[in-house]
Amino acid sequence: MDATEPNVSGSSEVRIGKEAAQAFSVIGLVSLGLGLVTLVFASLPVRVMDPAWQLQLSGALTGAGFSLLIGTLLICTASAFPGASQPIHGNVKLLRNICTWVAILYLVMIPVQLYAGMRVLQQKSGEEGRTQAAWKKFKRQLEATSNEQELRDLLGKLNQPINLPPKLNQPFLSFKQTIVAQADSRFNALVYQNDQARSERLQNFISEAANNTLKSLLFAGGFAAFGQGKEGGPTLLDKALGIFGNKPRRRGRVA
């Protein structure tokens, strides 16, 4: 057997490992880039204090989470191949440090999205309440009109003015009762629509909150498995499991 054969074989393995590491690293970076692009454009325009934007950001994070997690996995796998370059190892070290904070971010977004969702529901309910109050005020003003001119003036001040014919085809009191009845009918329809919309919003919020919460927990666990404060130290997931009692048992003392 040729003495140089082991060297050739070893060199071939290093070359293949180097090419595989480069391919995994590039595909991982592309996956990370796709996730970041999805996250950035899905959260624009930025309105930090707006609860609707906070919900939008939470949805963007869960939407981009899979690409970010797969990209992280590919880059970390690239460093395990023989012949992986030093820049790849440097990228992995930086990425694993970032993963710790990403895992924490996913956990933090769970209460943030719940609070923001409740704020959005309250805002919608407040808007509907103001609309209903405006209808009640209009009805009181309508019932208080005592002549045709007052009625015309009141209807003309609406956001969508109602123009009456130059001459009413029935006595004023009968005409006013007809207008009041129509106002009651529209108000009851508005109340029904608001109740239906409120119920639908609550159901959608519960469904989306449960969906995003579960996804956030899974993504937090995934990134925590990569997250590492110091090289060679336990991952963030290991530390979390240790808090819940999954610690190695101490051996008993030998007599």
PDB file of C-alpha atoms in Angstrom:
ATOM      1  CA  MET A   1       0.000   0.000   0.000  1.00  0.00           C
ATOM      2  CA  ASP A   2       1.247   3.468  -0.855  1.00  0.00           C
ATOM      3  CA  ALA A   3       2.366   5.370   2.238  1.00  0.00           C
ATOM      4  CA  THR A   4       0.872   8.580   0.887  1.00  0.00           C
ATOM      5  CA  GLU A   5      -2.657   7.123   0.662  1.00  0.00           C
ATOM      6  CA  PRO A   6      -3.717   8.079   4.244  1.00  0.00           C
ATOM      7  CA  ASN A   7      -2.537  11.619   3.646  1.00  0.00           C
ATOM      8  CA  VAL A   8      -4.495  11.861   0.400  1.00  0.00           C
ATOM      9  CA  SER A   9      -7.594  10.474   2.075  1.00  0.00           C
ATOM     10  CA  GLY A  10      -7.261  12.888   5.010  1.00  0.00           C
ATOM     11  CA  SER A  11      -6.725  15.816   2.675  1.00  0.00           C
ATOM     12  CA  SER A  12      -9.821  14.841   0.714  1.00  0.00           C
ATOM     13  CA  GLU A  13     -11.926  14.708   3.889  1.00  0.00           C
ATOM     14  CA  VAL A  14     -10.714  18.144   4.962  1.00  0.00           C
ATOM     15  CA  ARG A  15     -11.488  19.576   1.530  1.00  0.00           C
ATOM     16  CA  ILE A  16     -15.001  18.088   1.515  1.00  0.00           C
ATOM     17  CA  GLY A  17     -15.579  19.281   5.078  1.00  0.00           C
ATOM     18  CA  LYS A  18     -14.398  22.771   4.167  1.00  0.00           C
ATOM     19  CA  GLU A  19     -16.735  22.953   1.176  1.00  0.00           C
ATOM     20  CA  ALA A  20     -19.664  21.607   3.220  1.00  0.00           C
ATOM     21  CA  ALA A  21     -18.957  24.089   5.999  1.00  0.00           C
ATOM     22  CA  GLN A  22     -18.891  26.940   3.478  1.00  0.00           C
ATOM     23  CA  ALA A  23     -22.177  25.798   1.901  1.00  0.00           C
ATOM     24  CA  PHE A  24     -23.941  25.421   5.241  1.00  0.00           C
ATOM     25  CA  SER A  25     -22.640  28.808   6.372  1.00  0.00           C
ATOM     26  CA  VAL A  26     -23.806  30.602   3.220  1.00  0.00           C
ATOM     27  CA  ILE A  27     -27.259  28.991   3.267  1.00  0.00           C
ATOM     28  CA  GLY A  28     -27.525  29.791   6.983  1.00  0.00           C
ATOM     29  CA  LEU A  29     -26.688  33.446   6.365  1.00  0.00           C
ATOM     30  CA  VAL A  30     -29.264  33.583   3.557  1.00  0.00           C
ATOM     31  CA  SER A  31     -31.888  32.095   5.883  1.00  0.00           C
ATOM     32  CA  LEU A  32     -30.997  34.626   8.579  1.00  0.00           C
ATOM     33  CA  GLY A  33     -31.219  37.419   6.009  1.00  0.00           C
ATOM     34  CA  LEU A  34     -34.669  36.285   4.874  1.00  0.00           C
ATOM     35  CA  GLY A  35     -35.867  36.190   8.474  1.00  0.00           C
ATOM     36  CA  LEU A  36     -34.523  39.672   9.196  1.00  0.00           C
ATOM     37  CA  VAL A  37     -36.063  41.093   6.005  1.00  0.00           C
ATOM     38  CA  THR A  38     -39.434  39.591   6.966  1.00  0.00           C
ATOM     39  CA  LEU A  39     -39.116  40.991  10.483  1.00  0.00           C
ATOM     40  CA  VAL A  40     -38.095  44.501   9.422  1.00  0.00           C
ATOM     41  CA  PHE A  41     -40.662  45.048   6.680  1.00  0.00           C
ATOM     42  CA  ALA A  42     -43.490  43.459   8.677  1.00  0.00           C
ATOM     43  CA  SER A  43     -42.881  45.888  11.565  1.00  0.00           C
ATOM     44  CA  LEU A  44     -42.827  49.087   9.504  1.00  0.00           C
ATOM     45  CA  PRO A  45     -43.753  51.865  10.136  1.00  0.00           C
ATOM     46  CA  VAL A  46     -42.352  51.902  13.671  1.00  0.00           C
ATOM     47  CA  ARG A  47     -44.723  53.151  16.382  1.00  0.00           C
ATOM     48  CA  VAL A  48     -43.228  51.897  19.626  1.00  0.00           C
ATOM     49  CA  MET A  49     -45.964  53.182  21.964  1.00  0.00           C
ATOM     50  CA  ASP A  50     -48.860  52.039  19.783  1.00  0.00           C
ATOM     51  CA  PRO A  51     -50.360  48.756  21.094  1.00  0.00           C
ATOM     52  CA  ALA A  52     -51.430  47.826  17.557  1.00  0.00           C
ATOM     53  CA  TRP A  53     -47.775  48.097  16.443  1.00  0.00           C
ATOM     54  CA  GLN A  54     -46.676  45.988  19.419  1.00  0.00           C
ATOM     55  CA  LEU A  55     -49.065  43.269  18.263  1.00  0.00           C
ATOM     56  CA  GLN A  56     -47.709  43.697  14.741  1.00  0.00           C
ATOM     57  CA  LEU A  57     -44.147  43.267  16.012  1.00  0.00           C
ATOM     58  CA  SER A  58     -45.097  40.132  17.947  1.00  0.00           C
ATOM     59  CA  GLY A  59     -46.617  38.629  14.814  1.00  0.00           C
ATOM     60  CA  ALA A  60     -43.540  39.615  12.789  1.00  0.00           C
ATOM     61  CA  LEU A  61     -41.224  37.914  15.294  1.00  0.00           C
ATOM     62  CA  THR A  62     -43.158  34.652  15.182  1.00  0.00           C
ATOM     63  CA  GLY A  63     -43.384  34.897  11.385  1.00  0.00           C
ATOM     64  CA  ALA A  64     -39.621  35.311  11.015  1.00  0.00           C
ATOM     65  CA  GLY A  65     -38.700  32.886  13.814  1.00  0.00           C
ATOM     66  CA  PHE A  66     -38.455  29.747  11.676  1.00  0.00           C
ATOM     67  CA  SER A  67     -36.048  31.291   9.149  1.00  0.00           C
ATOM     68  CA  LEU A  68     -33.921  32.746  11.959  1.00  0.00           C
ATOM     69  CA  LEU A  69     -33.811  29.440  13.822  1.00  0.00           C
ATOM     70  CA  ILE A  70     -32.949  27.384  10.727  1.00  0.00           C
ATOM     71  CA  GLY A  71     -30.256  29.881   9.756  1.00  0.00           C
ATOM     72  CA  THR A  72     -28.754  29.633  13.224  1.00  0.00           C
ATOM     73  CA  LEU A  73     -28.797  25.823  13.062  1.00  0.00           C
ATOM     74  CA  LEU A  74     -27.064  25.746   9.675  1.00  0.00           C
ATOM     75  CA  ILE A  75     -24.319  28.164  10.715  1.00  0.00           C
ATOM     76  CA  CYS A  76     -23.659  26.288  13.965  1.00  0.00           C
ATOM     77  CA  THR A  77     -23.586  23.004  12.033  1.00  0.00           C
ATOM     78  CA  ALA A  78     -21.076  24.488   9.582  1.00  0.00           C
ATOM     79  CA  SER A  79     -18.541  24.972  12.371  1.00  0.00           C
ATOM     80  CA  ALA A  80     -18.666  21.236  13.198  1.00  0.00           C
ATOM     81  CA  PHE A  81     -17.250  20.162   9.821  1.00  0.00           C
ATOM     82  CA  PRO A  82     -13.497  19.459   9.626  1.00  0.00           C
ATOM     83  CA  GLY A  83     -11.732  22.246   7.838  1.00  0.00           C
ATOM     84  CA  ALA A  84     -14.250  24.947   8.818  1.00  0.00           C
ATOM     85  CA  SER A  85     -12.571  28.343   8.517  1.00  0.00           C
ATOM     86  CA  GLN A  86     -11.864  30.652  11.433  1.00  0.00           C
ATOM     87  CA  PRO A  87     -14.450  33.248  10.292  1.00  0.00           C
ATOM     88  CA  ILE A  88     -17.151  30.574  10.510  1.00  0.00           C
ATOM     89  CA  HIS A  89     -16.130  29.762  14.086  1.00  0.00           C
ATOM     90  CA  GLY A  90     -16.163  33.497  14.855  1.00  0.00           C
ATOM     91  CA  ASN A  91     -19.661  33.846  13.404  1.00  0.00           C
ATOM     92  CA  VAL A  92     -20.886  30.943  15.519  1.00  0.00           C
ATOM     93  CA  LYS A  93     -19.472  32.449  18.703  1.00  0.00           C
ATOM     94  CA  LEU A  94     -21.156  35.792  18.003  1.00  0.00           C
ATOM     95  CA  LEU A  95     -24.395  34.132  16.946  1.00  0.00           C
ATOM     96  CA  ARG A  96     -24.644  32.001  20.075  1.00  0.00           C
ATOM     97  CA  ASN A  97     -24.191  35.085  22.242  1.00  0.00           C
ATOM     98  CA  ILE A  98     -26.974  36.840  20.311  1.00  0.00           C
ATOM     99  CA  CYS A  99     -29.241  33.784  20.624  1.00  0.00           C
ATOM    100  CA  THR A 100     -29.362  34.270  24.385  1.00  0.00           C
ATOM    101  CA  TRP A 101     -30.917  37.702  23.952  1.00  0.00           C
ATOM    102  CA  VAL A 102     -33.213  36.525  21.157  1.00  0.00           C
ATOM    103  CA  ALA A 103     -34.585  33.790  23.428  1.00  0.00           C
ATOM    104  CA  ILE A 104     -35.207  36.372  26.155  1.00  0.00           C
ATOM    105  CA  LEU A 105     -36.890  38.667  23.603  1.00  0.00           C
ATOM    106  CA  TYR A 106     -39.360  35.935  22.611  1.00  0.00           C
ATOM    107  CA  LEU A 107     -40.224  35.380  26.269  1.00  0.00           C
ATOM    108  CA  VAL A 108     -40.652  39.110  26.913  1.00  0.00           C
ATOM    109  CA  MET A 109     -42.953  39.478  23.898  1.00  0.00           C
ATOM    110  CA  ILE A 110     -45.504  37.075  25.441  1.00  0.00           C
ATOM    111  CA  PRO A 111     -46.769  39.475  28.168  1.00  0.00           C
ATOM    112  CA  VAL A 112     -46.240  42.436  25.835  1.00  0.00           C
ATOM    113  CA  GLN A 113     -48.560  41.026  23.190  1.00  0.00           C
ATOM    114  CA  LEU A 114     -51.199  40.090  25.785  1.00  0.00           C
ATOM    115  CA  TYR A 115     -51.152  43.599  27.253  1.00  0.00           C
ATOM    116  CA  ALA A 116     -51.157  45.214  23.807  1.00  0.00           C
ATOM    117  CA  GLY A 117     -54.057  43.021  22.694  1.00  0.00           C
ATOM    118  CA  MET A 118     -56.149  44.057  25.689  1.00  0.00           C
ATOM    119  CA  ARG A 119     -55.332  47.703  24.978  1.00  0.00           C
ATOM    120  CA  VAL A 120     -56.476  47.333  21.356  1.00  0.00           C
ATOM    121  CA  LEU A 121     -59.728  45.682  22.463  1.00  0.00           C
ATOM    122  CA  GLN A 122     -60.336  48.504  24.944  1.00  0.00           C
ATOM    123  CA  GLN A 123     -59.670  51.139  22.287  1.00  0.00           C
ATOM    124  CA  LYS A 124     -62.139  49.523  19.873  1.00  0.00           C
ATOM    125  CA  SER A 125     -64.756  49.227  22.603  1.00  0.00           C
ATOM    126  CA  GLY A 126     -64.190  52.872  23.533  1.00  0.00           C
ATOM    127  CA  GLU A 127     -64.722  53.993  19.947  1.00  0.00           C
ATOM    128  CA  GLU A 128     -67.937  51.994  19.718  1.00  0.00           C
ATOM    129  CA  GLY A 129     -69.088  53.397  23.060  1.00  0.00           C
ATOM    130  CA  ARG A 130     -68.537  56.971  21.858  1.00  0.00           C
ATOM    131  CA  THR A 131     -70.486  56.216  18.672  1.00  0.00           C
ATOM    132  CA  GLN A 132     -73.398  54.831  20.650  1.00  0.00           C
ATOM    133  CA  ALA A 133     -73.301  57.823  23.004  1.00  0.00           C
ATOM    134  CA  ALA A 134     -73.450  60.139  19.981  1.00  0.00           C
ATOM    135  CA  TRP A 135     -76.515  58.284  18.682  1.00  0.00           C
ATOM    136  CA  LYS A 136     -78.244  58.593  22.076  1.00  0.00           C
ATOM    137  CA  LYS A 137     -77.484  62.309  22.163  1.00  0.00           C
ATOM    138  CA  PHE A 138     -78.900  62.730  18.661  1.00  0.00           C
ATOM    139  CA  LYS A 139     -82.074  60.871  19.652  1.00  0.00           C
ATOM    140  CA  ARG A 140     -82.570  63.136  22.691  1.00  0.00           C
ATOM    141  CA  GLN A 141     -82.093  66.203  20.514  1.00  0.00           C
ATOM    142  CA  LEU A 142     -84.478  64.760  17.946  1.00  0.00           C
ATOM    143  CA  GLU A 143     -87.174  64.130  20.538  1.00  0.00           C
ATOM    144  CA  ALA A 144     -86.675  67.665  21.918  1.00  0.00           C
ATOM    145  CA  THR A 145     -87.453  69.383  18.583  1.00  0.00           C
ATOM    146  CA  SER A 146     -90.765  71.229  18.754  1.00  0.00           C
ATOM    147  CA  ASN A 147     -91.183  72.508  15.199  1.00  0.00           C
ATOM    148  CA  GLU A 148     -90.211  71.782  11.621  1.00  0.00           C
ATOM    149  CA  GLN A 149     -87.397  74.334  11.477  1.00  0.00           C
ATOM    150  CA  GLU A 150     -85.636  72.877  14.513  1.00  0.00           C
ATOM    151  CA  LEU A 151     -85.888  69.444  12.947  1.00  0.00           C
ATOM    152  CA  ARG A 152     -84.399  70.697   9.659  1.00  0.00           C
ATOM    153  CA  ASP A 153     -81.556  72.436  11.490  1.00  0.00           C
ATOM    154  CA  LEU A 154     -80.760  69.298  13.522  1.00  0.00           C
ATOM    155  CA  LEU A 155     -80.757  66.975  10.512  1.00  0.00           C
ATOM    156  CA  GLY A 156     -78.636  69.450   8.554  1.00  0.00           C
ATOM    157  CA  LYS A 157     -75.871  69.380  11.214  1.00  0.00           C
ATOM    158  CA  LEU A 158     -75.246  65.630  10.883  1.00  0.00           C
ATOM    159  CA  ASN A 159     -71.968  64.361   9.424  1.00  0.00           C
ATOM    160  CA  GLN A 160     -74.086  63.158   6.517  1.00  0.00           C
ATOM    161  CA  PRO A 161     -76.854  65.785   6.433  1.00  0.00           C
ATOM    162  CA  ILE A 162     -80.419  64.670   5.724  1.00  0.00           C
ATOM    163  CA  ASN A 163     -82.136  67.138   3.415  1.00  0.00           C
ATOM    164  CA  LEU A 164     -85.898  67.158   3.908  1.00  0.00           C
ATOM    165  CA  PRO A 165     -88.260  68.073   1.061  1.00  0.00           C
ATOM    166  CA  PRO A 166     -89.336  71.744   0.963  1.00  0.00           C
ATOM    167  CA  LYS A 167     -92.758  70.734   2.248  1.00  0.00           C
ATOM    168  CA  LEU A 168     -93.546  67.817   4.533  1.00  0.00           C
ATOM    169  CA  ASN A 169     -96.227  65.423   3.257  1.00  0.00           C
ATOM    170  CA  GLN A 170     -97.581  64.798   6.779  1.00  0.00           C
ATOM    171  CA  PRO A 171     -98.038  66.681  10.058  1.00  0.00           C
ATOM    172  CA  PHE A 172     -94.864  67.561  11.941  1.00  0.00           C
ATOM    173  CA  LEU A 173     -95.509  65.309  14.963  1.00  0.00           C
ATOM    174  CA  SER A 174     -96.221  62.280  12.782  1.00  0.00           C
ATOM    175  CA  PHE A 175     -93.160  62.977  10.670  1.00  0.00           C
ATOM    176  CA  LYS A 176     -90.988  63.354  13.788  1.00  0.00           C
ATOM    177  CA  GLN A 177     -92.248  60.042  15.176  1.00  0.00           C
ATOM    178  CA  THR A 178     -91.287  58.399  11.894  1.00  0.00           C
ATOM    179  CA  ILE A 179     -87.784  59.909  12.090  1.00  0.00           C
ATOM    180  CA  VAL A 180     -87.422  58.807  15.747  1.00  0.00           C
ATOM    181  CA  ALA A 181     -88.515  55.264  14.856  1.00  0.00           C
ATOM    182  CA  GLN A 182     -85.952  55.143  12.042  1.00  0.00           C
ATOM    183  CA  ALA A 183     -83.270  56.438  14.400  1.00  0.00           C
ATOM    184  CA  ASP A 184     -84.166  53.710  16.939  1.00  0.00           C
ATOM    185  CA  SER A 185     -83.995  51.056  14.238  1.00  0.00           C
ATOM    186  CA  ARG A 186     -80.559  52.237  13.077  1.00  0.00           C
ATOM    187  CA  PHE A 187     -79.302  52.513  16.660  1.00  0.00           C
ATOM    188  CA  ASN A 188     -80.446  48.957  17.491  1.00  0.00           C
ATOM    189  CA  ALA A 189     -78.761  47.684  14.330  1.00  0.00           C
ATOM    190  CA  LEU A 190     -75.574  49.554  15.322  1.00  0.00           C
ATOM    191  CA  VAL A 191     -75.629  48.035  18.832  1.00  0.00           C
ATOM    192  CA  TYR A 192     -76.101  44.546  17.376  1.00  0.00           C
ATOM    193  CA  GLN A 193     -73.260  45.032  14.898  1.00  0.00           C
ATOM    194  CA  ASN A 194     -70.977  46.344  17.657  1.00  0.00           C
ATOM    195  CA  ASP A 195     -71.782  43.370  19.887  1.00  0.00           C
ATOM    196  CA  GLN A 196     -71.061  40.949  17.059  1.00  0.00           C
ATOM    197  CA  ALA A 197     -67.811  42.738  16.171  1.00  0.00           C
ATOM    198  CA  ARG A 198     -66.735  42.804  19.835  1.00  0.00           C
ATOM    199  CA  SER A 199     -67.353  39.076  20.227  1.00  0.00           C
ATOM    200  CA  GLU A 200     -65.485  38.313  16.995  1.00  0.00           C
ATOM    201  CA  ARG A 201     -62.533  40.487  18.014  1.00  0.00           C
ATOM    202  CA  LEU A 202     -62.302  38.743  21.385  1.00  0.00           C
ATOM    203  CA  GLN A 203     -62.360  35.295  19.793  1.00  0.00           C
ATOM    204  CA  ASN A 204     -59.723  36.305  17.237  1.00  0.00           C
ATOM    205  CA  PHE A 205     -57.551  37.796  19.970  1.00  0.00           C
ATOM    206  CA  ILE A 206     -57.733  34.643  22.113  1.00  0.00           C
ATOM    207  CA  SER A 207     -56.882  32.465  19.112  1.00  0.00           C
ATOM    208  CA  GLU A 208     -53.988  34.663  17.923  1.00  0.00           C
ATOM    209  CA  ALA A 209     -52.652  35.166  21.453  1.00  0.00           C
ATOM    210  CA  ALA A 210     -52.615  31.412  22.113  1.00  0.00           C
ATOM    211  CA  ASN A 211     -50.983  30.767  18.727  1.00  0.00           C
ATOM    212  CA  ASN A 212     -48.294  33.429  19.161  1.00  0.00           C
ATOM    213  CA  THR A 213     -47.664  32.445  22.783  1.00  0.00           C
ATOM    214  CA  LEU A 214     -47.022  28.809  21.904  1.00  0.00           C
ATOM    215  CA  LYS A 215     -44.827  29.791  18.953  1.00  0.00           C
ATOM    216  CA  SER A 216     -42.883  32.245  21.114  1.00  0.00           C
ATOM    217  CA  LEU A 217     -42.265  29.557  23.740  1.00  0.00           C
ATOM    218  CA  LEU A 218     -41.044  27.118  21.093  1.00  0.00           C
ATOM    219  CA  PHE A 219     -38.782  29.697  19.440  1.00  0.00           C
ATOM    220  CA  ALA A 220     -37.479  30.798  22.849  1.00  0.00           C
ATOM    221  CA  GLY A 221     -36.604  27.176  23.640  1.00  0.00           C
ATOM    222  CA  GLY A 222     -34.944  26.748  20.248  1.00  0.00           C
ATOM    223  CA  PHE A 223     -32.770  29.838  20.572  1.00  0.00           C
ATOM    224  CA  ALA A 224     -32.057  29.043  24.226  1.00  0.00           C
ATOM    225  CA  ALA A 225     -30.575  25.728  23.082  1.00  0.00           C
ATOM    226  CA  PHE A 226     -28.009  27.716  21.078  1.00  0.00           C
ATOM    227  CA  GLY A 227     -27.622  30.663  23.447  1.00  0.00           C
ATOM    228  CA  GLN A 228     -24.399  30.601  25.426  1.00  0.00           C
ATOM    229  CA  GLY A 229     -22.899  33.266  27.659  1.00  0.00           C
ATOM    230  CA  LYS A 230     -19.360  31.914  27.612  1.00  0.00           C
ATOM    231  CA  GLU A 231     -17.681  29.497  25.280  1.00  0.00           C
ATOM    232  CA  GLY A 232     -17.946  25.984  26.633  1.00  0.00           C
ATOM    233  CA  GLY A 233     -20.431  26.993  29.332  1.00  0.00           C
ATOM    234  CA  PRO A 234     -23.999  25.677  29.688  1.00  0.00           C
ATOM    235  CA  THR A 235     -26.605  26.897  27.218  1.00  0.00           C
ATOM    236  CA  LEU A 236     -29.477  29.109  28.309  1.00  0.00           C
ATOM    237  CA  LEU A 237     -31.803  26.110  27.960  1.00  0.00           C
ATOM    238  CA  ASP A 238     -29.604  24.050  30.299  1.00  0.00           C
ATOM    239  CA  LYS A 239     -29.738  26.838  32.872  1.00  0.00           C
ATOM    240  CA  ALA A 240     -33.522  27.059  32.565  1.00  0.00           C
ATOM    241  CA  LEU A 241     -33.911  23.304  33.017  1.00  0.00           C
ATOM    242  CA  GLY A 242     -31.659  23.516  36.056  1.00  0.00           C
ATOM    243  CA  ILE A 243     -34.022  26.056  37.626  1.00  0.00           C
ATOM    244  CA  PHE A 244     -36.894  23.570  37.309  1.00  0.00           C
ATOM    245  CA  GLY A 245     -34.973  20.864  39.129  1.00  0.00           C
ATOM    246  CA  ASN A 246     -33.237  18.972  36.334  1.00  0.00           C
ATOM    247  CA  LYS A 247     -29.891  19.142  38.100  1.00  0.00           C
ATOM    248  CA  PRO A 248     -27.437  16.255  38.340  1.00  0.00           C
ATOM    249  CA  ARG A 249     -27.867  14.358  41.584  1.00  0.00           C
ATOM    250  CA  ARG A 250     -25.014  14.349  44.023  1.00  0.00           C
ATOM    251  CA  ARG A 251     -23.493  10.994  44.762  1.00  0.00           C
ATOM    252  CA  GLY A 252     -23.770   9.697  48.283  1.00  0.00           C
ATOM    253  CA  ARG A 253     -20.723   9.700  50.522  1.00  0.00           C
ATOM    254  CA  VAL A 254     -18.716   6.517  50.417  1.00  0.00           C
ATOM    255  CA  ALA A 255     -18.011   5.060  53.850  1.00  0.00           C
TER     256      ALA A 255
END
